Short mmCIF file of C-alpha atoms and ligand atoms in Angstrom, two decimals:
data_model
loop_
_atom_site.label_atom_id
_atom_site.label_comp_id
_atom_site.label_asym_id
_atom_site.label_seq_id
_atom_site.Cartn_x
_atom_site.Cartn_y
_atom_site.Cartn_z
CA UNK A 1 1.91 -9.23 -17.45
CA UNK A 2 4.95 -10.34 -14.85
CA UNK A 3 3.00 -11.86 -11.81
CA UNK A 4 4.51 -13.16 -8.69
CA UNK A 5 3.66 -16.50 -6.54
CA UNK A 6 4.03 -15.74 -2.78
CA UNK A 7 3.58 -18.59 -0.42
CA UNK A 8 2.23 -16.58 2.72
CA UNK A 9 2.42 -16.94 6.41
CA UNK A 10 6.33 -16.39 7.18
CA UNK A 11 7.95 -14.53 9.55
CA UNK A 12 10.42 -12.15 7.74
CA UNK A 13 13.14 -11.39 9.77
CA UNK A 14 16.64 -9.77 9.24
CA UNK A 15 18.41 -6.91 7.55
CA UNK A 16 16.91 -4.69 4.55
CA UNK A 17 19.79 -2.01 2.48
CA UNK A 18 17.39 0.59 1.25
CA UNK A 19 17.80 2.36 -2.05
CA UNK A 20 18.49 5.62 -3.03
CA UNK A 21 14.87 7.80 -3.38
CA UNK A 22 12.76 7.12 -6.86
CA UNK A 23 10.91 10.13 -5.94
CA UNK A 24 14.48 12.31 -5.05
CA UNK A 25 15.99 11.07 -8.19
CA UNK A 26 13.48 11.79 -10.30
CA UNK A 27 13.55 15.13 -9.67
CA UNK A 28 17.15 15.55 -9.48
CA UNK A 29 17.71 13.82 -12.84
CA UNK A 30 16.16 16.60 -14.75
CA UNK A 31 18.04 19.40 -12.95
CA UNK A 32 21.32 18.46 -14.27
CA UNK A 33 19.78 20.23 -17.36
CA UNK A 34 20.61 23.17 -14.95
CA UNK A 35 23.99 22.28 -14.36
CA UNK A 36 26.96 23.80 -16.94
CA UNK A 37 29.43 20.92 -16.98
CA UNK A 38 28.60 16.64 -16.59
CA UNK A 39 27.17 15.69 -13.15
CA UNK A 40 27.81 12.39 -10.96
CA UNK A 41 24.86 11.11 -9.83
CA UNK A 42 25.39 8.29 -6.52
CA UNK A 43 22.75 6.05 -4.76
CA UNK A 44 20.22 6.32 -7.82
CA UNK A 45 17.71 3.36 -7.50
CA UNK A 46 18.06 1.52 -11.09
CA UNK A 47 13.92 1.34 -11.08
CA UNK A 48 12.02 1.46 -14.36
CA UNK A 49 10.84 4.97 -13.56
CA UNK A 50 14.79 6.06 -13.33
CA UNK A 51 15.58 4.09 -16.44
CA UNK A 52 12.73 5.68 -19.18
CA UNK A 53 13.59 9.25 -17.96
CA UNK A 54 17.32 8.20 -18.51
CA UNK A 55 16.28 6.74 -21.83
CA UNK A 56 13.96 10.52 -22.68
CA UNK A 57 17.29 12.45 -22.03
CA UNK A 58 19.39 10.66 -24.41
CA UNK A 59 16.68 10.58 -27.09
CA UNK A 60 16.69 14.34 -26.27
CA UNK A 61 20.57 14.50 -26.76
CA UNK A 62 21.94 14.58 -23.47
CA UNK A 63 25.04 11.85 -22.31
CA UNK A 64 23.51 9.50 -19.60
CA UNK A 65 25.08 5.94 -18.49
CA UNK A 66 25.65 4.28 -15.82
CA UNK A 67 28.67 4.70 -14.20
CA UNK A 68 27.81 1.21 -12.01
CA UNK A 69 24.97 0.31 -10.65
CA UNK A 70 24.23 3.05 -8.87
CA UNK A 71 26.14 5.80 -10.48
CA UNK A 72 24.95 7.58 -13.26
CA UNK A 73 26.83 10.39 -15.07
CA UNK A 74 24.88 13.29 -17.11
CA UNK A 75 25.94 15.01 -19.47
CA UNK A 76 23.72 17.20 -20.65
CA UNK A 77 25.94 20.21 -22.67
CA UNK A 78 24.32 19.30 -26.02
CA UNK A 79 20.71 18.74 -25.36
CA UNK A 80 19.96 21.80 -27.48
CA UNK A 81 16.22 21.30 -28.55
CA UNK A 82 13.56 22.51 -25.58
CA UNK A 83 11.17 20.21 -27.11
CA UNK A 84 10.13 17.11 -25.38
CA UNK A 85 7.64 14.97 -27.71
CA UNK A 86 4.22 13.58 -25.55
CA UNK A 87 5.28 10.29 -26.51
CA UNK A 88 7.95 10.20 -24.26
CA UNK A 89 6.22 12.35 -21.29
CA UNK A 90 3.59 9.82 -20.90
CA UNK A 91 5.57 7.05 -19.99
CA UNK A 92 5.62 8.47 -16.33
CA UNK A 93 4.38 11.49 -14.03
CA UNK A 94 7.82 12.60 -13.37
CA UNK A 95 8.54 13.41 -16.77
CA UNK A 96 6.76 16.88 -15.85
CA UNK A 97 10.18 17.96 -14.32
CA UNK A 98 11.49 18.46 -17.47
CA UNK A 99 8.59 21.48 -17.96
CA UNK A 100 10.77 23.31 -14.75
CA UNK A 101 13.70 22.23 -16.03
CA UNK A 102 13.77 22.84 -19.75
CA UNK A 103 12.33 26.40 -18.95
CA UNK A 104 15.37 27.22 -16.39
CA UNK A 105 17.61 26.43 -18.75
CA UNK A 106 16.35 28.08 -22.34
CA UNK A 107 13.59 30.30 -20.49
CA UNK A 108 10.93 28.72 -23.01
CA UNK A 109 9.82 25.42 -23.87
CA UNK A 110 7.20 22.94 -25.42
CA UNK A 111 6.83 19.67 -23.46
CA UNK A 112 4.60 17.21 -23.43
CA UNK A 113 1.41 16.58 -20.70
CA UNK A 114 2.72 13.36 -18.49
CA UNK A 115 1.40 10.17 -17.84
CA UNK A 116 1.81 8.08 -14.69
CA UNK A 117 0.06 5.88 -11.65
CA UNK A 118 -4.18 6.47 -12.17
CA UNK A 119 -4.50 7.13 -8.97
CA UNK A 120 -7.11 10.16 -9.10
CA UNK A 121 -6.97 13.18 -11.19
CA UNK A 122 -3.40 14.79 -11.48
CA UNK A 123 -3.90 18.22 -12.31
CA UNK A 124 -0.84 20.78 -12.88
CA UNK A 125 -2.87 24.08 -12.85
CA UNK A 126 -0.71 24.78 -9.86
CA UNK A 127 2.96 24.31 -11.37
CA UNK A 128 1.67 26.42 -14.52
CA UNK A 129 0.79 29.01 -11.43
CA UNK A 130 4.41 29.19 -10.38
CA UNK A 131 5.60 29.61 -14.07
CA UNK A 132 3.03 32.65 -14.71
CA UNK A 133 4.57 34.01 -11.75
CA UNK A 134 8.06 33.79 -13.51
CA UNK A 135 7.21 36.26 -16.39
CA UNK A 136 5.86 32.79 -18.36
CA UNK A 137 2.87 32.58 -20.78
CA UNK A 138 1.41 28.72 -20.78
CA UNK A 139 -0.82 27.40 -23.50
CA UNK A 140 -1.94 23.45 -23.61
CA UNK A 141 -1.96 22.37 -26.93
CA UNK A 142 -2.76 19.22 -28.62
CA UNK A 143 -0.94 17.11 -25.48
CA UNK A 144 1.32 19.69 -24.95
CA UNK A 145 2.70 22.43 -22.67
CA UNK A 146 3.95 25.19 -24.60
CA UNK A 147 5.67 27.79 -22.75
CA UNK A 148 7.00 31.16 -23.48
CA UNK A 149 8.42 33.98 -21.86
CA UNK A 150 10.96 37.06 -23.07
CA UNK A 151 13.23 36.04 -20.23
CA UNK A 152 12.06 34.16 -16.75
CA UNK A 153 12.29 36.64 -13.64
CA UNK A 154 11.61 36.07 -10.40
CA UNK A 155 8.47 35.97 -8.86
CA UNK A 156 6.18 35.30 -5.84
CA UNK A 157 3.76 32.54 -5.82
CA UNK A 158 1.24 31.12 -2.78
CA UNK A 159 0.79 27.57 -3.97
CA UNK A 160 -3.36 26.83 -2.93
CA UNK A 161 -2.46 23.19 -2.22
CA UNK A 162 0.70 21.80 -0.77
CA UNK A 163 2.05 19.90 -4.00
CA UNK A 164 5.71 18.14 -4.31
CA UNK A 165 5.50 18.35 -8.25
CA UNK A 166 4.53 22.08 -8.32
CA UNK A 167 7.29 23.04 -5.71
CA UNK A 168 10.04 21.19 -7.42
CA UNK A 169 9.13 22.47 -11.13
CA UNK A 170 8.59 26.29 -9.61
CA UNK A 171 12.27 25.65 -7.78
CA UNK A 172 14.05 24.22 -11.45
CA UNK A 173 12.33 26.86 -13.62
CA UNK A 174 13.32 29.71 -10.63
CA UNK A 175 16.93 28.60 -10.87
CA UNK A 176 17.21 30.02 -13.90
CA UNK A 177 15.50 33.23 -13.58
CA UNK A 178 17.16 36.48 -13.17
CA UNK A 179 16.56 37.42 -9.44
CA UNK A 180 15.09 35.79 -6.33
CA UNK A 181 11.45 33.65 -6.66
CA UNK A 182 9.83 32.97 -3.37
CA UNK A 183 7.22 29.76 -3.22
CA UNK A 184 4.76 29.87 -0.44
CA UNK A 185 2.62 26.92 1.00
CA UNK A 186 5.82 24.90 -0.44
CA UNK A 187 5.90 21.36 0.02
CA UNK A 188 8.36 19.73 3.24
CA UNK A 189 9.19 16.67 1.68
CA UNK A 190 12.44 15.25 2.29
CA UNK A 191 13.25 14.83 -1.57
CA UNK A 192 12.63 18.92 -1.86
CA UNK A 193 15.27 19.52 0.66
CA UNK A 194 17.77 16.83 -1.41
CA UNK A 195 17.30 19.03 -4.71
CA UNK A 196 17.66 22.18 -3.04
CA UNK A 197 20.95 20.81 -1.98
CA UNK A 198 22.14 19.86 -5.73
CA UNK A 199 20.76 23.09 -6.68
CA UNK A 200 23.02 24.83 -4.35
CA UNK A 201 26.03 22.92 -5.39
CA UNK A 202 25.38 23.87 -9.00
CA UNK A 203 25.85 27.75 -7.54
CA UNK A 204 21.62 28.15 -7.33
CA UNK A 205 20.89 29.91 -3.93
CA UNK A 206 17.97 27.95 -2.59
CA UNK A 207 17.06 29.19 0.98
CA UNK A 208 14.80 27.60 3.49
CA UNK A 209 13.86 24.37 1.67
CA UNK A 210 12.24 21.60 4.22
CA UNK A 211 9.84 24.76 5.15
CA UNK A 212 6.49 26.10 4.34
CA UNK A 213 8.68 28.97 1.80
CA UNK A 214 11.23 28.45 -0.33
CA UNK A 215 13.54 31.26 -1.37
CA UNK A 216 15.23 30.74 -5.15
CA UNK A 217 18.11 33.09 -6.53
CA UNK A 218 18.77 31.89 -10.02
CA UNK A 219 21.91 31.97 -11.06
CA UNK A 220 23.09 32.44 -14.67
CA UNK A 221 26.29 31.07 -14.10
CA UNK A 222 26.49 27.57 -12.86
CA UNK A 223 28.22 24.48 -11.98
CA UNK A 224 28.22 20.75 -12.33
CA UNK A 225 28.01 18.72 -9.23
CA UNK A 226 28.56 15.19 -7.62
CA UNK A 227 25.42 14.51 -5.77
CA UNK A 228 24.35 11.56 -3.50
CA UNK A 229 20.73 10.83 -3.51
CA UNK A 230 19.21 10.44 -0.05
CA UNK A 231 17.69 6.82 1.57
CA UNK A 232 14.31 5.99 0.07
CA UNK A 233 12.06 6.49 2.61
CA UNK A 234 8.72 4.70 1.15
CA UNK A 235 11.02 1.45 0.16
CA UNK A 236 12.36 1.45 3.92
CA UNK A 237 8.50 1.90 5.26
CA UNK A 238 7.00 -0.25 3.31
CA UNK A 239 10.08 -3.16 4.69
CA UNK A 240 8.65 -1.81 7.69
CA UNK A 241 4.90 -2.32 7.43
CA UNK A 242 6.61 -5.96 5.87
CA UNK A 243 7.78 -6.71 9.32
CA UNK A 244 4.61 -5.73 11.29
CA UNK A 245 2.27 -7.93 9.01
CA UNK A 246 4.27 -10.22 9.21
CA UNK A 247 4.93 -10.59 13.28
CA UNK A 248 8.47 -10.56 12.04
CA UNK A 249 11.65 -8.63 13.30
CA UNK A 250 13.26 -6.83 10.09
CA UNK A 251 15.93 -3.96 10.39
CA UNK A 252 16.28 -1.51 7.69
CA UNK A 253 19.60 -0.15 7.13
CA UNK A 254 20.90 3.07 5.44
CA UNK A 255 17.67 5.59 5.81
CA UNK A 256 17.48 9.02 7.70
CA UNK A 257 15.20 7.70 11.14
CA UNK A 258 13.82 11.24 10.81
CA UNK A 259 12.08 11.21 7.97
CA UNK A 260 10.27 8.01 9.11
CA UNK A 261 8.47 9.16 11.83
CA UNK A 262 4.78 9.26 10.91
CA UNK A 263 5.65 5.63 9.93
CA UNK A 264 7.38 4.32 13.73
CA UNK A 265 4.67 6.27 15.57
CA UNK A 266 1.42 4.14 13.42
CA UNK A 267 3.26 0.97 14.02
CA UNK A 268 3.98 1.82 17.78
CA UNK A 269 0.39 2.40 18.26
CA UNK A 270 -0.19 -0.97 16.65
CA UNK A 271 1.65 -2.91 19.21
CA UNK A 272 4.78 -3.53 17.09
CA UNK A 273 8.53 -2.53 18.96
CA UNK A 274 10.23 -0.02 16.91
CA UNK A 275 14.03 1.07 17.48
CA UNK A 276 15.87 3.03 15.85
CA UNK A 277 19.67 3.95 15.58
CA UNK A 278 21.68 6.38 13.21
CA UNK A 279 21.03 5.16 10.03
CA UNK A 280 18.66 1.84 11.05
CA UNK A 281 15.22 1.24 12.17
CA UNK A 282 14.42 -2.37 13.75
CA UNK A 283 10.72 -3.13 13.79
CA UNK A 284 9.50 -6.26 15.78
CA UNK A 285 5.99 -7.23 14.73
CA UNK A 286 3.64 -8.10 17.63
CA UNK A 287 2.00 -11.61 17.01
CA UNK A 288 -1.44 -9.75 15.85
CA UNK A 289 -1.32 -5.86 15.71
CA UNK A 290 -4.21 -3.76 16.80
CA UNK A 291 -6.45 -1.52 14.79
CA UNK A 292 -5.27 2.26 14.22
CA UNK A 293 -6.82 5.35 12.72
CA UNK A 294 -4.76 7.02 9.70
CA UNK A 295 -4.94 10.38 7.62
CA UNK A 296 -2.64 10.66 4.91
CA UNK A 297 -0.88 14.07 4.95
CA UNK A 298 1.52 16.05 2.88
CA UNK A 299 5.18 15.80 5.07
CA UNK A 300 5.52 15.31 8.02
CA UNK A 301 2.50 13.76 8.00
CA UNK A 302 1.78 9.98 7.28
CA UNK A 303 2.63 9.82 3.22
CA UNK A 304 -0.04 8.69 0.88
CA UNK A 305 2.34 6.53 -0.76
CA UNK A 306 2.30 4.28 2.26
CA UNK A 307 -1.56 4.10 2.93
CA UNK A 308 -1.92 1.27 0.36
CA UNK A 309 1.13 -1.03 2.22
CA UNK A 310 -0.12 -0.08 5.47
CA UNK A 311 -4.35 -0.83 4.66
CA UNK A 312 -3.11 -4.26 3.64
CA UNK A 313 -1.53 -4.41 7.17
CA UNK A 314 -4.60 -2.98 8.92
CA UNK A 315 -6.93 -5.63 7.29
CA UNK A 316 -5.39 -8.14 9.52
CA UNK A 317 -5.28 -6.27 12.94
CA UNK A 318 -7.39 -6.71 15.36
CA UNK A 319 -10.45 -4.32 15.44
CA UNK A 320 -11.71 -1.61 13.87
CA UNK A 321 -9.10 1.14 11.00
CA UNK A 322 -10.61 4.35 9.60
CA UNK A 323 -8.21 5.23 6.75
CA UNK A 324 -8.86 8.58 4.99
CA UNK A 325 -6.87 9.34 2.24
CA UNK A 326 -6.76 12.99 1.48
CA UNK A 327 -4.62 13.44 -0.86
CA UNK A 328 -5.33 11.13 -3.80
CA UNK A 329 -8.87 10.57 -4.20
CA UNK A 330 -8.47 7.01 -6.29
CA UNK A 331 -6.13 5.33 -3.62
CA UNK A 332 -8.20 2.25 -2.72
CA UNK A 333 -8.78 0.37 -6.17
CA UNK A 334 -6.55 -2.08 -4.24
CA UNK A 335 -9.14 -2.93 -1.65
CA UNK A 336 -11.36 -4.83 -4.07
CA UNK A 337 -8.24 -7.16 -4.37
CA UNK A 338 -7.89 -7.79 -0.65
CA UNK A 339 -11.38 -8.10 -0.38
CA UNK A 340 -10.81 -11.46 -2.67
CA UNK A 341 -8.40 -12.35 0.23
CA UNK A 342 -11.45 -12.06 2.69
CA UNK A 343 -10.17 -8.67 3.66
CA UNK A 344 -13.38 -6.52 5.22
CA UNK A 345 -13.29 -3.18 3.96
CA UNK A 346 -15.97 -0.63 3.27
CA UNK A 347 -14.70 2.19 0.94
CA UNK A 348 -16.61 5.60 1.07
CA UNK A 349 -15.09 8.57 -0.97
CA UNK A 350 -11.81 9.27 0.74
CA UNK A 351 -12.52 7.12 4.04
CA UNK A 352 -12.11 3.34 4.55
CA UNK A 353 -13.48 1.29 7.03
CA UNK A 354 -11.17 -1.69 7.55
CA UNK A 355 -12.80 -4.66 10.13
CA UNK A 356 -9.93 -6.68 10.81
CA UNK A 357 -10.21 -9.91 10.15
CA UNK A 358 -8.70 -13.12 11.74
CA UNK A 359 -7.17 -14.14 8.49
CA UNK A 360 -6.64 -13.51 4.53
CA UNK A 361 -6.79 -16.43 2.45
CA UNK A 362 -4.31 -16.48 -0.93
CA UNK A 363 -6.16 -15.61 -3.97
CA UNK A 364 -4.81 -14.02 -7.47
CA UNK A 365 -4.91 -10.68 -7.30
CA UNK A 366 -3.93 -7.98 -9.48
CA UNK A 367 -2.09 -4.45 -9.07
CA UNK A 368 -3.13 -1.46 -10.92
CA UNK A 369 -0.44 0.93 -9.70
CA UNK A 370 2.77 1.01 -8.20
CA UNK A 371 1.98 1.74 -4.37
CA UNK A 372 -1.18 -0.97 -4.95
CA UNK A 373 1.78 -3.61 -6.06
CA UNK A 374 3.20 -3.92 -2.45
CA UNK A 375 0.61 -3.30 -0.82
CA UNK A 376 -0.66 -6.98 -2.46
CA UNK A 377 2.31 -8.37 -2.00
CA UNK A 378 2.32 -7.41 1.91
CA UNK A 379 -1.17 -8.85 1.70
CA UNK A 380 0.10 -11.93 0.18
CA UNK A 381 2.94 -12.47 2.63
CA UNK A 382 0.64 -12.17 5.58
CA UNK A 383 -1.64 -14.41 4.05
CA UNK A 384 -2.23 -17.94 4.58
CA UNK A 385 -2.03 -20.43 1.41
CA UNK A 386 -0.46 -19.01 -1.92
CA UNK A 387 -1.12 -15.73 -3.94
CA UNK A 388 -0.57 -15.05 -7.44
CA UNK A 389 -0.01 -11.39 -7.70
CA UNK A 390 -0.23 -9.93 -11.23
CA UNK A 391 0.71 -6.61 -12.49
CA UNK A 392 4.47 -6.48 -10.97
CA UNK A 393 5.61 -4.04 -13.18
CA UNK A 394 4.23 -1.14 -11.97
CA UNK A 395 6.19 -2.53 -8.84
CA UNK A 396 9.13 -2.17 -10.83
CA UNK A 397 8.85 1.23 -11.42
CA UNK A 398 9.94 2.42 -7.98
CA UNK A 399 11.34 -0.77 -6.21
CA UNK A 400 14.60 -2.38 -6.82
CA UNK A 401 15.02 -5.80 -6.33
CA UNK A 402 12.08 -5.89 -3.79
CA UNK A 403 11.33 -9.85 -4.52
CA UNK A 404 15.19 -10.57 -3.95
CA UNK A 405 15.07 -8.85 -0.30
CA UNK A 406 11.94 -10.45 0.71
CA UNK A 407 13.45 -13.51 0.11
CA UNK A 408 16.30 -12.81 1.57
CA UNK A 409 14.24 -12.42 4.28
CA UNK A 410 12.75 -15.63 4.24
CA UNK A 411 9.74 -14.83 2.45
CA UNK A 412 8.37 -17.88 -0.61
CA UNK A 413 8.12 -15.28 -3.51
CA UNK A 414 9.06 -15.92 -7.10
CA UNK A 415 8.78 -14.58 -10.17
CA UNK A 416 6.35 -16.62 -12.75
C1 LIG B 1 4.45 13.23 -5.85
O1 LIG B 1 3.40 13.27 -6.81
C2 LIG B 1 5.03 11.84 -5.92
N1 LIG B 1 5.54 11.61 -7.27
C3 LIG B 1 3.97 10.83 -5.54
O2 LIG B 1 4.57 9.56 -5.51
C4 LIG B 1 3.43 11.14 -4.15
O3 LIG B 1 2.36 10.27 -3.87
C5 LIG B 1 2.93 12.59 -4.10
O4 LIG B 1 3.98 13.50 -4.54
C6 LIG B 1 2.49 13.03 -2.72
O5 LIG B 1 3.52 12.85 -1.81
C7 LIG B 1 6.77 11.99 -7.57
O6 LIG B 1 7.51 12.51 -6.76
C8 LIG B 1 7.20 11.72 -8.97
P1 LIG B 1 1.41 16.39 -5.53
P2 LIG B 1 2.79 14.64 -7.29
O7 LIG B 1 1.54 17.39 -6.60
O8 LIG B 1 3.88 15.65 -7.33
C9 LIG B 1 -3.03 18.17 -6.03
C10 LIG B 1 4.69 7.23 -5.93
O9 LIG B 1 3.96 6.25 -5.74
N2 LIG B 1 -2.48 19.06 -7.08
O10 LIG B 1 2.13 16.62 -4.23
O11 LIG B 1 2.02 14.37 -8.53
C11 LIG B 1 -3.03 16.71 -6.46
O12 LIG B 1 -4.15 16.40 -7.23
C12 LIG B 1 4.08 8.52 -6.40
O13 LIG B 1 5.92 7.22 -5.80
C13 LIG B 1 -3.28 20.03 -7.62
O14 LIG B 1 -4.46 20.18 -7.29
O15 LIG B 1 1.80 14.96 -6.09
C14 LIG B 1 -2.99 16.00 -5.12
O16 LIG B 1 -4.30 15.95 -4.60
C15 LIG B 1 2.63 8.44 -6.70
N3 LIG B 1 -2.76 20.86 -8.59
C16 LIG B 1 -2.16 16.95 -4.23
O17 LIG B 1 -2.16 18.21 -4.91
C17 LIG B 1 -1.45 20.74 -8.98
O18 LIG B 1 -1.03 21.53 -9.85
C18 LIG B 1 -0.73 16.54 -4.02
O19 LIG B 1 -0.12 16.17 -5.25
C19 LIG B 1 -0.65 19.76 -8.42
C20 LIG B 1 -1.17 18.91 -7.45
#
């Protein structure tokens, strides 16, 4: 297990580069299965999660390298097989993409059930929804998803909860089908609207993305594409959170202010100074921020993926946080770390009840999922005295060089 030792109770202050979105590229990866010709992928965060479905795509015969960095090239012209073993799906969640995928491109396929973060149950009843509507017959068997249809049309489906996964599988499989698909009760999410936009360079008409219903015409012939992945907006918020808990003064640089609203409005009503410009947002902690009430939403509410970061936060504001979490039901495992720290938090179902205290006190603590990991290590940085913060690589799995820009920003983390 990689554990980190933070030395708490600095000020971080100066300039964050955020990375291209996990959660964008993710999906975006898979669709160049869509695409007839290589693709150029730009701004891809190299994180773990990135890497293994990378690594499942040239097992599966596909071309995939990186270009630098940040650039990867896919080539996916003679991935022939629509099979994707469970042994590879359940090394992450996002390997469900390649269900959507795999059955826009060869109309029928067998892939495995995903793993993932256990953060609650992660049902898929509602993406196998969206492929019934598209003419497809779905059958779990043994671990796997076997699909089959005579030919994917297009279809109408009224998703019964807002789900990112389900609207981006429904939207790869769709692309594919003969005629027009319309989703309903789609998910808003930023990352949505960045694969509609690779979709529609590849010659896929995708209409009205970044709204409540998405309209798909699937195209039979398509195109490859050069796509630029957009700003990772959980990596920029949780820099964010960084600088309230803190009291320090960071300014995160390349993200899309818009899509980190919810975000600057908790932390205004906090007390902490938040300005923004283009393609920066500056937030100046105040010396002891004050308690707020949060309900994690689907977009453009406040995202689940930052309740963890911003909980750790809360536990050392002054008064009085009622956190509800609705969209995960197993997001607080974390607070039985911070409540090593002297963090006082009563959990009940969905709802916690964070008391702010004056101070946490380093302890070693241990993350059991990737959100969880900075959350601890925001805990840790606020703290006073030293943390040893085990379980980093499920940190690695959607953060690139996170340790290197905290320190960077003067926080005492290192790798052990
Ligand atoms: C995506 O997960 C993200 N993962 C998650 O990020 C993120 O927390 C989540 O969306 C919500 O924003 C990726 O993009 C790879 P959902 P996903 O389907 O698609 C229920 C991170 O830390 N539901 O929008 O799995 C489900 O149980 C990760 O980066 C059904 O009931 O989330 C949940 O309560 C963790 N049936 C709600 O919908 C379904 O068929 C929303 O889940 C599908 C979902």
């Amino acid at each position: 297990m990689e554990k980190y030792i933070v030395n708490g109770n600095h000020k971080l202050t100066g300039e964050a580069n955020i990375h291209g979105a996990k959660n964008a590229a993710v999906a975006i990866i898979p669709a160049t299965l869509l695409a007839q010709g290589p693709c150029v992928l730009e701004n891809v965060p190299p994180v773990t999660d990135v890497g293994v479905l990378c690594d499942i795509l040239n097992i599966l015969g596909a071309k995939v390298s990186w270009r630098d960095k940040f650039t990867l090239e896919l080539d996916t012209a003679n991935l022939n097989k629509a099979v994707v073993p469970a042994d590879l799906t359940n090394k992450l969640r996002a390997s469900y993409y390649l269900m959507g995928a795999m059955l826009g491109r060869f109309g029928q396929a067998t892939v495995g059930l995903p793993g993932g973060c256990k953060i609650g149950p992660r049902p898929i009843d509602q993406h196998l929804k969206g492929f019934h509507a598209l003419g497809c017959e779905t059958e779990i068997k043994s671990g796997d998803v076997v699909m089959t249809s005579p030919g994917l049309t297009g279809g109408h489906v009224y998703f019964d909860v807002v789900s990112v996964g389900a609207t981006v599988n429904v939207m790869l499989a769709a692309a594919g089908a003969e005629g027009t698909t319309v989703i309903e009760n789609a998910a808003r999410e930023p990352e949505i609207i960045d694969l509609a936009n690779f979709l529609n360079q590849i010659g896929v008409g995708v209409k009205g993305a970044g709204t409540g219903t998405i309209r798909i015409s699937g195209a039979k012939e398509r195109d490859n594409a050069v796509h630029s992945i957009i700003p990772d907006r959980i990596e920029a918020g949780t820099f964010m959170i960084a600088a309230a808990a803190t009291g320090g003064d960071i300014r995160v640089k390349g993200v899309i202010p818009r899509h980190l609203e919810p975000v600057t409005a908790k932390l205004r009503e906090t007390g902490s100074q938040v300005t923004e410009g283009d393609d920066w947002i500056q937030v100046q902690g105040a010396e002891r921020g004050c308690a707020v009430d949060l309900k994690t939403l689907p977009y453009p509410g406040f995202p689940t993926d930052l309740q963890q970061p911003m909980s750790s936060y809360l536990a050392r504001c002054t008064g009085t946080s009622v956190v509800t979490e609705n969209i995960f039901e197993n997001r607080f495992r974390y607070v039985e770390e911070l409540k090593r720290m002297g963090a006082n938090i009563k959990v009940e179902g969905r709802v916690a009840i964070i008391e702010g205290v004056d101070e946490l006190e380093g302890s070693v603590i241990t993350a059991h999922d990737l959100r969880a990991s900075s959350a601890l290590v925001i805990a840790a940085l606020s703290a006073s005295g030293q943390s040893e913060i085990r379980g980093i690589e499920f940190l690695n799995r959607g953060y690139y060089d996170f340790a290197g820009k905290l320190e960077r920003l003067g926080a005492r983390i290192k790798k052990d």
